[in-house]
């Protein structure tokens, strides 16, 4: 592990790197406030906007793949950390347009939640949005990955290249691009291997000392450990054969995600994780191609280089794509970006740069919604106040639950948000002065986003933004103003649940707030009373006591804890629902 760097202060490293990229590629716009890069030549009204992003440290992904025929924009978090919802929103505002926006992200929890929340907020404001989640890893098989699914690795770059070409040259619709993207993802498989972990600039060294005689197969791009260690380090031919086994062996039911023996065409990407010399890497690429040939697989296209790095990781990954003729054509299409080295056609442009001020102005539009559907402000204020007081009163009990099955702060998190909501209401917030139901829901969602930390905050915010978007759509169909009815609330709650299920694998039976939320909404959807829906939520909460956890920190606690208390998130949700609905 290399622990010495020329730059040892990581405070502004990401910002400086992005600025350096823009300084050397004049067609790129650098937005310093939001750590994003935008293609100045992109017209979001003429063609669909493609935005990707994630933690820094994977360069040239994602910012280096912004350009004609590839990404419209990319947003960067800190090293190995997801960008914030605010950053993503501003990237959508600066690059997006009336043709719609597709967010292409890798399957990591922070990215999935933050990008989905940004999409819901944009959808709430009337923007056409879709989120494509890429999972191409095969090393962490079905049993271990469970509902979380496959990790996103270098195959993401092939997805972005194909969709970028189709968006640029065929002017496909957002729906068409999303469907094509799903097809590409379903036919991708990647596995990586590394000699060592990497060191983050400005961070202390860890117990992961330099290893000298082993290799980890299946190692992730954020220092995640591999699925197994080979010691002593084998010959490169043996290593590549074992990696290809994970990609190709149809007898391995845990990892047989894609069948390649019946492929129309196969695309190979050999990806340098950042620390392998060009000389050695080129020789390794030759080995991969040769070992594939021994299995009677002859790739139609081969891409070799540093596309998705892990800082200066001493490792590489192998990606195989079961490709159609259309995918090959899209991969061959011209692209102009710093990080795409194959079939590159550079063009110059005198198009004037957009300013960050324009992005700020457009971003403000994401936060202003209106609807012909109205709500009785007095009733809404009373319901919110009642619910907030109940959450504050339940803080200690829910924290006690969480201390046994989590990190002990679920009640505190909900109560802190409730207190912030009450304070905001005292200042005239949360309830729209004109009784606009969409404005009120959006204001409530903002308080949640700003005060509720962690996964709970993202889940509640995604739900609320989707509820608001559904109510806005319902209001747009009206000719005149009227009070929102039970049917619109029910439909909006179903839309919120659908949005959550796109963003998280959690379902009934996983010991999460879904165990209370899902039955509550399903009963409302069936046209039954709110009293019946509350009983369904309570029953769902009670069933979590003794239930095995499938997601979150509760997975790691002793099973005894599961039997003693219900899921804290489900318990908190029931308190909230009772406060809202029972006067």
C-alpha angles and dihedrals in degrees: 000000000000108000099171121086137175088231110046100171109080095186097101100012096113094046092048092049093051091048090050089053092052093045091057096042109047095190090067124087118215117207104195097187092058101028092236137138121211132189105240091206095058118110110199092192093056099044140011116280116235116202127179134170148137138152120343120248097073098086134191079035119102115000093032090061094061112114147085111325093014134053122351092207143347132205124206133209125195118290109309091348129111119251116249125261089248091056092049092048091054092048088054090049095050099043105024131089146164094300090071136250130257117199112207113197141162121250103263121127098239094048093044094051098041096045092045091051091050089049092051091049090050091046089050088059092052102265119140106239142172133177122213115195116202120209115169105147116118101177094081098058132208095273095056100034092048115165093348089071133200122341119245115249139157094316086078088076092060090050090052093047094050095046092043091056094046091048092048103042105023097035091222119188123252091255092050092049093048092050092047090049092053089053093051093048092050090057098047129101128177136175128179138198132193140182095216149356121266132244121232117227112254094013126112119252118261137213089275094103123186112288117212108183112034144064129212116223116208096020114165130231095251098056091275110157120253126251091251142356126235111211125208094032107256130224112281091248092056092046093050091047091054091049091049089050089061091049099044113022107112090187089066097083091181092062107020095113098144131030111216103175091084096042121139088212135352126216120201126203119185106192127199111218088212108268106069115101118244090243095054094039093054090052090049090052089054089053093051092051091047095049090049088052089055086061092049093251114133113180117226090210130023124196117186127177145068104315103139111021135181098218103275095339114171094225149075141219135217120218126188123191122195094217136195123214088258091055091050090050091051092049090052093050116109118270131181115202135119095247103043107084102173123088090350118178110187118205131183125223137190093202109140118247120253116234131237086239089065089052091051091050092050092043090058088062088064089063099050120076134158137187142184088233112096135192132208102256095203093056093043093050091049092050094049092046092049093049093048093052091049091052091050090050091050095049097102096046095048091047088053090054091048094048088065098045106019142008096306101246106093093104092045091051093052093044093049090053091047091053090049089050092052091048091049091051091053087059092050097263134130094036114075110234092226094048091251104164094203092051091050094049090047091050091050090049090054092055089050093049093049098045112025111079131202131010094330091059093051092047095049091045094049090050094048094047091050090049089052092049091052092050091049090052090049091050092050089063093058125094094206140015122277140154117281112255136212092262092057092047091050093048090047092051090051089052090050091051091049090052091051091050090053090053102041136032090220113125138162107301097036095095098247137116086279088077089068101029099051097053090043092056095040091056091050090048089055089059097251126140127278088245090060090046091053091051089052090051092050091048090050091050092049092051090060090069103099093009118133112246118237101178140033132018091316088076089072101048124094114275090241089072092058091058096050102056141018121250107288093220092053090046092051092049092053090052089051094048093048091051092050097046108029114071 
